[in-house]
Amino acid sequence: LPLPVSSIEGTTTSQLNVRAETSTASETLGMVNQFTKVQIIGRDASGSWYQIVFAESASGRGWVRAEFVQVNAAAE
């Protein structure tokens, strides 16, 4: 289960696949372009994946690799 975080804004540092699960082997729901602002609404236990608001997916959310999302340092 995602660990909830108060909604944090991040900016992608590269083009990212948005995944259904916290695995690069999981289904790709779509893509987010470089320098796109995203709303982070959760993270996995390891902290390597962020759950984001992703309107194009059926659930309205998806997972991206945390290393490619720059978060305002004050929000961490």
JSON list of N, CA and C in Angstrom, two decimals:
[
{"chain": "A", "resi": 1, "resn": "LEU", "atom": "N", "xyz": [0.85, -1.20, 0.00]},
{"chain": "A", "resi": 1, "resn": "LEU", "atom": "CA", "xyz": [0.00, 0.00, 0.00]},
{"chain": "A", "resi": 1, "resn": "LEU", "atom": "C", "xyz": [0.88, 1.25, 0.00]},
{"chain": "A", "resi": 2, "resn": "PRO", "atom": "N", "xyz": [0.46, 2.27, -0.73]},
{"chain": "A", "resi": 2, "resn": "PRO", "atom": "CA", "xyz": [1.26, 3.50, -0.73]},
{"chain": "A", "resi": 2, "resn": "PRO", "atom": "C", "xyz": [1.24, 4.16, 0.64]},
{"chain": "A", "resi": 3, "resn": "LEU", "atom": "N", "xyz": [2.35, 4.72, 1.03]},
{"chain": "A", "resi": 3, "resn": "LEU", "atom": "CA", "xyz": [2.40, 5.51, 2.25]},
{"chain": "A", "resi": 3, "resn": "LEU", "atom": "C", "xyz": [1.93, 6.91, 1.86]},
{"chain": "A", "resi": 4, "resn": "PRO", "atom": "N", "xyz": [0.87, 7.40, 2.50]},
{"chain": "A", "resi": 4, "resn": "PRO", "atom": "CA", "xyz": [0.35, 8.69, 2.08]},
{"chain": "A", "resi": 4, "resn": "PRO", "atom": "C", "xyz": [1.33, 9.82, 2.42]},
{"chain": "A", "resi": 5, "resn": "VAL", "atom": "N", "xyz": [1.40, 10.78, 1.56]},
{"chain": "A", "resi": 5, "resn": "VAL", "atom": "CA", "xyz": [2.14, 12.01, 1.87]},
{"chain": "A", "resi": 5, "resn": "VAL", "atom": "C", "xyz": [1.15, 13.13, 1.59]},
{"chain": "A", "resi": 6, "resn": "SER", "atom": "N", "xyz": [1.28, 14.24, 2.30]},
{"chain": "A", "resi": 6, "resn": "SER", "atom": "CA", "xyz": [0.41, 15.34, 1.94]},
{"chain": "A", "resi": 6, "resn": "SER", "atom": "C", "xyz": [0.84, 15.71, 0.53]},
{"chain": "A", "resi": 7, "resn": "SER", "atom": "N", "xyz": [-0.10, 16.06, -0.29]},
{"chain": "A", "resi": 7, "resn": "SER", "atom": "CA", "xyz": [0.18, 16.26, -1.72]},
{"chain": "A", "resi": 7, "resn": "SER", "atom": "C", "xyz": [1.36, 17.22, -1.91]},
{"chain": "A", "resi": 8, "resn": "ILE", "atom": "N", "xyz": [2.39, 16.73, -2.60]},
{"chain": "A", "resi": 8, "resn": "ILE", "atom": "CA", "xyz": [3.61, 17.49, -2.83]},
{"chain": "A", "resi": 8, "resn": "ILE", "atom": "C", "xyz": [3.77, 17.68, -4.33]},
{"chain": "A", "resi": 9, "resn": "GLU", "atom": "N", "xyz": [4.20, 18.88, -4.71]},
{"chain": "A", "resi": 9, "resn": "GLU", "atom": "CA", "xyz": [4.45, 19.10, -6.13]},
{"chain": "A", "resi": 9, "resn": "GLU", "atom": "C", "xyz": [5.90, 18.75, -6.45]},
{"chain": "A", "resi": 10, "resn": "GLY", "atom": "N", "xyz": [6.07, 18.02, -7.52]},
{"chain": "A", "resi": 10, "resn": "GLY", "atom": "CA", "xyz": [7.40, 17.69, -8.00]},
{"chain": "A", "resi": 10, "resn": "GLY", "atom": "C", "xyz": [7.50, 18.04, -9.47]},
{"chain": "A", "resi": 11, "resn": "THR", "atom": "N", "xyz": [8.73, 18.05, -9.99]},
{"chain": "A", "resi": 11, "resn": "THR", "atom": "CA", "xyz": [8.96, 18.31, -11.40]},
{"chain": "A", "resi": 11, "resn": "THR", "atom": "C", "xyz": [9.81, 17.17, -11.96]},
{"chain": "A", "resi": 12, "resn": "THR", "atom": "N", "xyz": [9.40, 16.62, -13.07]},
{"chain": "A", "resi": 12, "resn": "THR", "atom": "CA", "xyz": [10.14, 15.51, -13.66]},
{"chain": "A", "resi": 12, "resn": "THR", "atom": "C", "xyz": [11.45, 16.01, -14.26]},
{"chain": "A", "resi": 13, "resn": "THR", "atom": "N", "xyz": [12.50, 15.22, -14.11]},
{"chain": "A", "resi": 13, "resn": "THR", "atom": "CA", "xyz": [13.81, 15.61, -14.65]},
{"chain": "A", "resi": 13, "resn": "THR", "atom": "C", "xyz": [14.10, 14.91, -15.97]},
{"chain": "A", "resi": 14, "resn": "SER", "atom": "N", "xyz": [13.23, 13.98, -16.37]},
{"chain": "A", "resi": 14, "resn": "SER", "atom": "CA", "xyz": [13.36, 13.34, -17.69]},
{"chain": "A", "resi": 14, "resn": "SER", "atom": "C", "xyz": [11.97, 12.85, -18.08]},
{"chain": "A", "resi": 15, "resn": "GLN", "atom": "N", "xyz": [11.85, 12.37, -19.31]},
{"chain": "A", "resi": 15, "resn": "GLN", "atom": "CA", "xyz": [10.58, 11.78, -19.73]},
{"chain": "A", "resi": 15, "resn": "GLN", "atom": "C", "xyz": [10.40, 10.47, -18.97]},
{"chain": "A", "resi": 16, "resn": "LEU", "atom": "N", "xyz": [9.22, 10.28, -18.39]},
{"chain": "A", "resi": 16, "resn": "LEU", "atom": "CA", "xyz": [9.00, 9.12, -17.53]},
{"chain": "A", "resi": 16, "resn": "LEU", "atom": "C", "xyz": [7.83, 8.28, -18.00]},
{"chain": "A", "resi": 17, "resn": "ASN", "atom": "N", "xyz": [7.97, 6.97, -17.85]},
{"chain": "A", "resi": 17, "resn": "ASN", "atom": "CA", "xyz": [6.82, 6.08, -17.98]},
{"chain": "A", "resi": 17, "resn": "ASN", "atom": "C", "xyz": [6.06, 6.12, -16.66]},
{"chain": "A", "resi": 18, "resn": "VAL", "atom": "N", "xyz": [4.75, 6.18, -16.76]},
{"chain": "A", "resi": 18, "resn": "VAL", "atom": "CA", "xyz": [3.89, 6.08, -15.58]},
{"chain": "A", "resi": 18, "resn": "VAL", "atom": "C", "xyz": [3.42, 4.64, -15.52]},
{"chain": "A", "resi": 19, "resn": "ARG", "atom": "N", "xyz": [3.67, 3.99, -14.39]},
{"chain": "A", "resi": 19, "resn": "ARG", "atom": "CA", "xyz": [3.41, 2.54, -14.25]},
{"chain": "A", "resi": 19, "resn": "ARG", "atom": "C", "xyz": [2.20, 2.26, -13.37]},
{"chain": "A", "resi": 20, "resn": "ALA", "atom": "N", "xyz": [1.61, 1.10, -13.61]},
{"chain": "A", "resi": 20, "resn": "ALA", "atom": "CA", "xyz": [0.47, 0.65, -12.80]},
{"chain": "A", "resi": 20, "resn": "ALA", "atom": "C", "xyz": [0.92, 0.23, -11.40]},
{"chain": "A", "resi": 21, "resn": "GLU", "atom": "N", "xyz": [2.15, -0.30, -11.31]},
{"chain": "A", "resi": 21, "resn": "GLU", "atom": "CA", "xyz": [2.69, -0.80, -10.03]},
{"chain": "A", "resi": 21, "resn": "GLU", "atom": "C", "xyz": [4.10, -0.26, -9.86]},
{"chain": "A", "resi": 22, "resn": "THR", "atom": "N", "xyz": [4.68, -0.53, -8.70]},
{"chain": "A", "resi": 22, "resn": "THR", "atom": "CA", "xyz": [6.04, -0.06, -8.40]},
{"chain": "A", "resi": 22, "resn": "THR", "atom": "C", "xyz": [7.09, -1.01, -8.96]},
{"chain": "A", "resi": 23, "resn": "SER", "atom": "N", "xyz": [7.04, -1.21, -10.29]},
{"chain": "A", "resi": 23, "resn": "SER", "atom": "CA", "xyz": [8.00, -2.07, -10.96]},
{"chain": "A", "resi": 23, "resn": "SER", "atom": "C", "xyz": [8.13, -1.64, -12.40]},
{"chain": "A", "resi": 24, "resn": "THR", "atom": "N", "xyz": [9.36, -1.65, -12.92]},
{"chain": "A", "resi": 24, "resn": "THR", "atom": "CA", "xyz": [9.55, -1.29, -14.32]},
{"chain": "A", "resi": 24, "resn": "THR", "atom": "C", "xyz": [8.98, -2.37, -15.24]},
{"chain": "A", "resi": 25, "resn": "ALA", "atom": "N", "xyz": [8.65, -3.53, -14.67]},
{"chain": "A", "resi": 25, "resn": "ALA", "atom": "CA", "xyz": [8.04, -4.61, -15.46]},
{"chain": "A", "resi": 25, "resn": "ALA", "atom": "C", "xyz": [6.52, -4.48, -15.52]},
{"chain": "A", "resi": 26, "resn": "SER", "atom": "N", "xyz": [5.95, -3.58, -14.73]},
{"chain": "A", "resi": 26, "resn": "SER", "atom": "CA", "xyz": [4.49, -3.47, -14.70]},
{"chain": "A", "resi": 26, "resn": "SER", "atom": "C", "xyz": [3.98, -2.68, -15.90]},
{"chain": "A", "resi": 27, "resn": "GLU", "atom": "N", "xyz": [2.69, -2.73, -16.10]},
{"chain": "A", "resi": 27, "resn": "GLU", "atom": "CA", "xyz": [2.04, -2.08, -17.23]},
{"chain": "A", "resi": 27, "resn": "GLU", "atom": "C", "xyz": [2.33, -0.58, -17.27]},
{"chain": "A", "resi": 28, "resn": "THR", "atom": "N", "xyz": [2.62, -0.07, -18.46]},
{"chain": "A", "resi": 28, "resn": "THR", "atom": "CA", "xyz": [2.81, 1.37, -18.64]},
{"chain": "A", "resi": 28, "resn": "THR", "atom": "C", "xyz": [1.46, 2.02, -18.90]},
{"chain": "A", "resi": 29, "resn": "LEU", "atom": "N", "xyz": [1.12, 3.00, -18.06]},
{"chain": "A", "resi": 29, "resn": "LEU", "atom": "CA", "xyz": [-0.17, 3.69, -18.19]},
{"chain": "A", "resi": 29, "resn": "LEU", "atom": "C", "xyz": [-0.07, 4.88, -19.14]},
{"chain": "A", "resi": 30, "resn": "GLY", "atom": "N", "xyz": [1.14, 5.36, -19.33]},
{"chain": "A", "resi": 30, "resn": "GLY", "atom": "CA", "xyz": [1.33, 6.53, -20.17]},
{"chain": "A", "resi": 30, "resn": "GLY", "atom": "C", "xyz": [2.69, 7.13, -19.91]},
{"chain": "A", "resi": 31, "resn": "MET", "atom": "N", "xyz": [2.90, 8.35, -20.40]},
{"chain": "A", "resi": 31, "resn": "MET", "atom": "CA", "xyz": [4.18, 9.02, -20.24]},
{"chain": "A", "resi": 31, "resn": "MET", "atom": "C", "xyz": [3.97, 10.42, -19.69]},
{"chain": "A", "resi": 32, "resn": "VAL", "atom": "N", "xyz": [4.99, 10.89, -18.98]},
{"chain": "A", "resi": 32, "resn": "VAL", "atom": "CA", "xyz": [5.03, 12.28, -18.53]},
{"chain": "A", "resi": 32, "resn": "VAL", "atom": "C", "xyz": [6.29, 12.88, -19.12]},
{"chain": "A", "resi": 33, "resn": "ASN", "atom": "N", "xyz": [6.17, 14.04, -19.73]},
{"chain": "A", "resi": 33, "resn": "ASN", "atom": "CA", "xyz": [7.33, 14.68, -20.34]},
{"chain": "A", "resi": 33, "resn": "ASN", "atom": "C", "xyz": [8.28, 15.28, -19.32]},
{"chain": "A", "resi": 34, "resn": "GLN", "atom": "N", "xyz": [9.51, 15.53, -19.75]},
{"chain": "A", "resi": 34, "resn": "GLN", "atom": "CA", "xyz": [10.51, 16.19, -18.92]},
{"chain": "A", "resi": 34, "resn": "GLN", "atom": "C", "xyz": [10.00, 17.56, -18.51]},
{"chain": "A", "resi": 35, "resn": "PHE", "atom": "N", "xyz": [10.35, 17.97, -17.29]},
{"chain": "A", "resi": 35, "resn": "PHE", "atom": "CA", "xyz": [9.99, 19.29, -16.73]},
{"chain": "A", "resi": 35, "resn": "PHE", "atom": "C", "xyz": [8.49, 19.48, -16.57]},
{"chain": "A", "resi": 36, "resn": "THR", "atom": "N", "xyz": [7.77, 18.37, -16.39]},
{"chain": "A", "resi": 36, "resn": "THR", "atom": "CA", "xyz": [6.33, 18.45, -16.12]},
{"chain": "A", "resi": 36, "resn": "THR", "atom": "C", "xyz": [6.11, 18.49, -14.61]},
{"chain": "A", "resi": 37, "resn": "LYS", "atom": "N", "xyz": [5.20, 19.35, -14.17]},
{"chain": "A", "resi": 37, "resn": "LYS", "atom": "CA", "xyz": [4.85, 19.37, -12.75]},
{"chain": "A", "resi": 37, "resn": "LYS", "atom": "C", "xyz": [3.88, 18.23, -12.46]},
{"chain": "A", "resi": 38, "resn": "VAL", "atom": "N", "xyz": [4.15, 17.48, -11.41]},
{"chain": "A", "resi": 38, "resn": "VAL", "atom": "CA", "xyz": [3.28, 16.37, -11.02]},
{"chain": "A", "resi": 38, "resn": "VAL", "atom": "C", "xyz": [2.90, 16.53, -9.55]},
{"chain": "A", "resi": 39, "resn": "GLN", "atom": "N", "xyz": [1.72, 16.02, -9.19]},
{"chain": "A", "resi": 39, "resn": "GLN", "atom": "CA", "xyz": [1.29, 16.01, -7.80]},
{"chain": "A", "resi": 39, "resn": "GLN", "atom": "C", "xyz": [1.59, 14.63, -7.22]},
{"chain": "A", "resi": 40, "resn": "ILE", "atom": "N", "xyz": [2.48, 14.61, -6.23]},
{"chain": "A", "resi": 40, "resn": "ILE", "atom": "CA", "xyz": [2.86, 13.36, -5.57]},
{"chain": "A", "resi": 40, "resn": "ILE", "atom": "C", "xyz": [1.90, 13.12, -4.42]},
{"chain": "A", "resi": 41, "resn": "ILE", "atom": "N", "xyz": [1.27, 11.95, -4.42]},
{"chain": "A", "resi": 41, "resn": "ILE", "atom": "CA", "xyz": [0.26, 11.66, -3.39]},
{"chain": "A", "resi": 41, "resn": "ILE", "atom": "C", "xyz": [0.63, 10.46, -2.54]},
{"chain": "A", "resi": 42, "resn": "GLY", "atom": "N", "xyz": [1.78, 9.85, -2.83]},
{"chain": "A", "resi": 42, "resn": "GLY", "atom": "CA", "xyz": [2.21, 8.72, -2.01]},
{"chain": "A", "resi": 42, "resn": "GLY", "atom": "C", "xyz": [3.58, 8.25, -2.45]},
{"chain": "A", "resi": 43, "resn": "ARG", "atom": "N", "xyz": [4.15, 7.35, -1.68]},
{"chain": "A", "resi": 43, "resn": "ARG", "atom": "CA", "xyz": [5.43, 6.74, -2.07]},
{"chain": "A", "resi": 43, "resn": "ARG", "atom": "C", "xyz": [5.43, 5.31, -1.58]},
{"chain": "A", "resi": 44, "resn": "ASP", "atom": "N", "xyz": [6.27, 4.47, -2.20]},
{"chain": "A", "resi": 44, "resn": "ASP", "atom": "CA", "xyz": [6.34, 3.09, -1.73]},
{"chain": "A", "resi": 44, "resn": "ASP", "atom": "C", "xyz": [7.26, 3.04, -0.51]},
{"chain": "A", "resi": 45, "resn": "ALA", "atom": "N", "xyz": [7.28, 1.89, 0.17]},
{"chain": "A", "resi": 45, "resn": "ALA", "atom": "CA", "xyz": [8.04, 1.76, 1.41]},
{"chain": "A", "resi": 45, "resn": "ALA", "atom": "C", "xyz": [9.52, 2.00, 1.22]},
{"chain": "A", "resi": 46, "resn": "SER", "atom": "N", "xyz": [10.05, 1.66, 0.04]},
{"chain": "A", "resi": 46, "resn": "SER", "atom": "CA", "xyz": [11.49, 1.83, -0.20]},
{"chain": "A", "resi": 46, "resn": "SER", "atom": "C", "xyz": [11.84, 3.26, -0.55]},
{"chain": "A", "resi": 47, "resn": "GLY", "atom": "N", "xyz": [10.82, 4.07, -0.90]},
{"chain": "A", "resi": 47, "resn": "GLY", "atom": "CA", "xyz": [11.07, 5.45, -1.29]},
{"chain": "A", "resi": 47, "resn": "GLY", "atom": "C", "xyz": [11.57, 5.59, -2.71]},
{"chain": "A", "resi": 48, "resn": "SER", "atom": "N", "xyz": [11.60, 4.49, -3.48]},
{"chain": "A", "resi": 48, "resn": "SER", "atom": "CA", "xyz": [12.10, 4.60, -4.86]},
{"chain": "A", "resi": 48, "resn": "SER", "atom": "C", "xyz": [11.02, 4.93, -5.87]},
{"chain": "A", "resi": 49, "resn": "TRP", "atom": "N", "xyz": [9.76, 4.88, -5.46]},
{"chain": "A", "resi": 49, "resn": "TRP", "atom": "CA", "xyz": [8.65, 5.18, -6.36]},
{"chain": "A", "resi": 49, "resn": "TRP", "atom": "C", "xyz": [7.73, 6.20, -5.72]},
{"chain": "A", "resi": 50, "resn": "TYR", "atom": "N", "xyz": [7.22, 7.13, -6.54]},
{"chain": "A", "resi": 50, "resn": "TYR", "atom": "CA", "xyz": [6.21, 8.07, -6.09]},
{"chain": "A", "resi": 50, "resn": "TYR", "atom": "C", "xyz": [4.90, 7.74, -6.80]},
{"chain": "A", "resi": 51, "resn": "GLN", "atom": "N", "xyz": [3.81, 7.81, -6.03]},
{"chain": "A", "resi": 51, "resn": "GLN", "atom": "CA", "xyz": [2.49, 7.72, -6.65]},
{"chain": "A", "resi": 51, "resn": "GLN", "atom": "C", "xyz": [2.06, 9.14, -6.99]},
{"chain": "A", "resi": 52, "resn": "ILE", "atom": "N", "xyz": [1.62, 9.33, -8.23]},
{"chain": "A", "resi": 52, "resn": "ILE", "atom": "CA", "xyz": [1.23, 10.66, -8.68]},
{"chain": "A", "resi": 52, "resn": "ILE", "atom": "C", "xyz": [-0.20, 10.66, -9.20]},
{"chain": "A", "resi": 53, "resn": "VAL", "atom": "N", "xyz": [-0.78, 11.85, -9.23]},
{"chain": "A", "resi": 53, "resn": "VAL", "atom": "CA", "xyz": [-2.07, 12.03, -9.90]},
{"chain": "A", "resi": 53, "resn": "VAL", "atom": "C", "xyz": [-1.81, 11.93, -11.39]},
{"chain": "A", "resi": 54, "resn": "PHE", "atom": "N", "xyz": [-2.52, 11.02, -12.06]},
{"chain": "A", "resi": 54, "resn": "PHE", "atom": "CA", "xyz": [-2.32, 10.81, -13.50]},
{"chain": "A", "resi": 54, "resn": "PHE", "atom": "C", "xyz": [-3.69, 10.61, -14.14]},
{"chain": "A", "resi": 55, "resn": "ALA", "atom": "N", "xyz": [-4.24, 11.69, -14.67]},
{"chain": "A", "resi": 55, "resn": "ALA", "atom": "CA", "xyz": [-5.63, 11.70, -15.15]},
{"chain": "A", "resi": 55, "resn": "ALA", "atom": "C", "xyz": [-5.89, 10.68, -16.24]},
{"chain": "A", "resi": 56, "resn": "GLU", "atom": "N", "xyz": [-4.86, 10.33, -17.04]},
{"chain": "A", "resi": 56, "resn": "GLU", "atom": "CA", "xyz": [-5.08, 9.42, -18.17]},
{"chain": "A", "resi": 56, "resn": "GLU", "atom": "C", "xyz": [-5.32, 7.98, -17.75]},
{"chain": "A", "resi": 57, "resn": "SER", "atom": "N", "xyz": [-4.98, 7.62, -16.52]},
{"chain": "A", "resi": 57, "resn": "SER", "atom": "CA", "xyz": [-5.18, 6.23, -16.10]},
{"chain": "A", "resi": 57, "resn": "SER", "atom": "C", "xyz": [-6.60, 6.05, -15.54]},
{"chain": "A", "resi": 58, "resn": "ALA", "atom": "N", "xyz": [-7.07, 4.82, -15.56]},
{"chain": "A", "resi": 58, "resn": "ALA", "atom": "CA", "xyz": [-8.44, 4.52, -15.10]},
{"chain": "A", "resi": 58, "resn": "ALA", "atom": "C", "xyz": [-8.63, 4.91, -13.63]},
{"chain": "A", "resi": 59, "resn": "SER", "atom": "N", "xyz": [-7.59, 4.72, -12.82]},
{"chain": "A", "resi": 59, "resn": "SER", "atom": "CA", "xyz": [-7.70, 5.01, -11.39]},
{"chain": "A", "resi": 59, "resn": "SER", "atom": "C", "xyz": [-7.42, 6.47, -11.07]},
{"chain": "A", "resi": 60, "resn": "GLY", "atom": "N", "xyz": [-6.90, 7.21, -12.07]},
{"chain": "A", "resi": 60, "resn": "GLY", "atom": "CA", "xyz": [-6.56, 8.61, -11.82]},
{"chain": "A", "resi": 60, "resn": "GLY", "atom": "C", "xyz": [-5.21, 8.79, -11.16]},
{"chain": "A", "resi": 61, "resn": "ARG", "atom": "N", "xyz": [-4.45, 7.69, -11.09]},
{"chain": "A", "resi": 61, "resn": "ARG", "atom": "CA", "xyz": [-3.12, 7.77, -10.47]},
{"chain": "A", "resi": 61, "resn": "ARG", "atom": "C", "xyz": [-2.18, 6.77, -11.11]},
{"chain": "A", "resi": 62, "resn": "GLY", "atom": "N", "xyz": [-0.89, 6.91, -10.82]},
{"chain": "A", "resi": 62, "resn": "GLY", "atom": "CA", "xyz": [0.09, 5.98, -11.34]},
{"chain": "A", "resi": 62, "resn": "GLY", "atom": "C", "xyz": [1.40, 6.15, -10.57]},
{"chain": "A", "resi": 63, "resn": "TRP", "atom": "N", "xyz": [2.38, 5.34, -10.92]},
{"chain": "A", "resi": 63, "resn": "TRP", "atom": "CA", "xyz": [3.66, 5.33, -10.21]},
{"chain": "A", "resi": 63, "resn": "TRP", "atom": "C", "xyz": [4.80, 5.75, -11.13]},
{"chain": "A", "resi": 64, "resn": "VAL", "atom": "N", "xyz": [5.73, 6.55, -10.60]},
{"chain": "A", "resi": 64, "resn": "VAL", "atom": "CA", "xyz": [6.93, 6.95, -11.34]},
{"chain": "A", "resi": 64, "resn": "VAL", "atom": "C", "xyz": [8.15, 6.75, -10.45]},
{"chain": "A", "resi": 65, "resn": "ARG", "atom": "N", "xyz": [9.32, 6.58, -11.08]},
{"chain": "A", "resi": 65, "resn": "ARG", "atom": "CA", "xyz": [10.57, 6.43, -10.33]},
{"chain": "A", "resi": 65, "resn": "ARG", "atom": "C", "xyz": [10.90, 7.74, -9.64]},
{"chain": "A", "resi": 66, "resn": "ALA", "atom": "N", "xyz": [11.09, 7.68, -8.32]},
{"chain": "A", "resi": 66, "resn": "ALA", "atom": "CA", "xyz": [11.34, 8.88, -7.53]},
{"chain": "A", "resi": 66, "resn": "ALA", "atom": "C", "xyz": [12.62, 9.60, -7.94]},
{"chain": "A", "resi": 67, "resn": "GLU", "atom": "N", "xyz": [13.62, 8.84, -8.42]},
{"chain": "A", "resi": 67, "resn": "GLU", "atom": "CA", "xyz": [14.91, 9.45, -8.76]},
{"chain": "A", "resi": 67, "resn": "GLU", "atom": "C", "xyz": [14.80, 10.45, -9.91]},
{"chain": "A", "resi": 68, "resn": "PHE", "atom": "N", "xyz": [13.69, 10.38, -10.67]},
{"chain": "A", "resi": 68, "resn": "PHE", "atom": "CA", "xyz": [13.51, 11.28, -11.81]},
{"chain": "A", "resi": 68, "resn": "PHE", "atom": "C", "xyz": [12.49, 12.39, -11.53]},
{"chain": "A", "resi": 69, "resn": "VAL", "atom": "N", "xyz": [12.17, 12.56, -10.26]},
{"chain": "A", "resi": 69, "resn": "VAL", "atom": "CA", "xyz": [11.25, 13.64, -9.88]},
{"chain": "A", "resi": 69, "resn": "VAL", "atom": "C", "xyz": [11.95, 14.51, -8.84]},
{"chain": "A", "resi": 70, "resn": "GLN", "atom": "N", "xyz": [12.09, 15.78, -9.19]},
{"chain": "A", "resi": 70, "resn": "GLN", "atom": "CA", "xyz": [12.71, 16.73, -8.27]},
{"chain": "A", "resi": 70, "resn": "GLN", "atom": "C", "xyz": [11.62, 17.33, -7.39]},
{"chain": "A", "resi": 71, "resn": "VAL", "atom": "N", "xyz": [11.81, 17.23, -6.09]},
{"chain": "A", "resi": 71, "resn": "VAL", "atom": "CA", "xyz": [10.81, 17.72, -5.14]},
{"chain": "A", "resi": 71, "resn": "VAL", "atom": "C", "xyz": [11.41, 18.91, -4.42]},
{"chain": "A", "resi": 72, "resn": "ASN", "atom": "N", "xyz": [10.58, 19.90, -4.19]},
{"chain": "A", "resi": 72, "resn": "ASN", "atom": "CA", "xyz": [10.99, 21.05, -3.38]},
{"chain": "A", "resi": 72, "resn": "ASN", "atom": "C", "xyz": [11.57, 20.52, -2.07]},
{"chain": "A", "resi": 73, "resn": "ALA", "atom": "N", "xyz": [12.79, 20.90, -1.74]},
{"chain": "A", "resi": 73, "resn": "ALA", "atom": "CA", "xyz": [13.48, 20.36, -0.56]},
{"chain": "A", "resi": 73, "resn": "ALA", "atom": "C", "xyz": [12.68, 20.56, 0.73]},
{"chain": "A", "resi": 74, "resn": "ALA", "atom": "N", "xyz": [11.97, 21.67, 0.82]},
{"chain": "A", "resi": 74, "resn": "ALA", "atom": "CA", "xyz": [11.18, 21.96, 2.03]},
{"chain": "A", "resi": 74, "resn": "ALA", "atom": "C", "xyz": [10.05, 20.96, 2.21]},
{"chain": "A", "resi": 75, "resn": "ALA", "atom": "N", "xyz": [9.62, 20.33, 1.13]},
{"chain": "A", "resi": 75, "resn": "ALA", "atom": "CA", "xyz": [8.48, 19.41, 1.20]},
{"chain": "A", "resi": 75, "resn": "ALA", "atom": "C", "xyz": [8.88, 18.02, 1.67]},
{"chain": "A", "resi": 76, "resn": "GLU", "atom": "N", "xyz": [10.16, 17.69, 1.59]},
{"chain": "A", "resi": 76, "resn": "GLU", "atom": "CA", "xyz": [10.60, 16.33, 1.95]},
{"chain": "A", "resi": 76, "resn": "GLU", "atom": "C", "xyz": [10.42, 16.05, 3.43]}
]
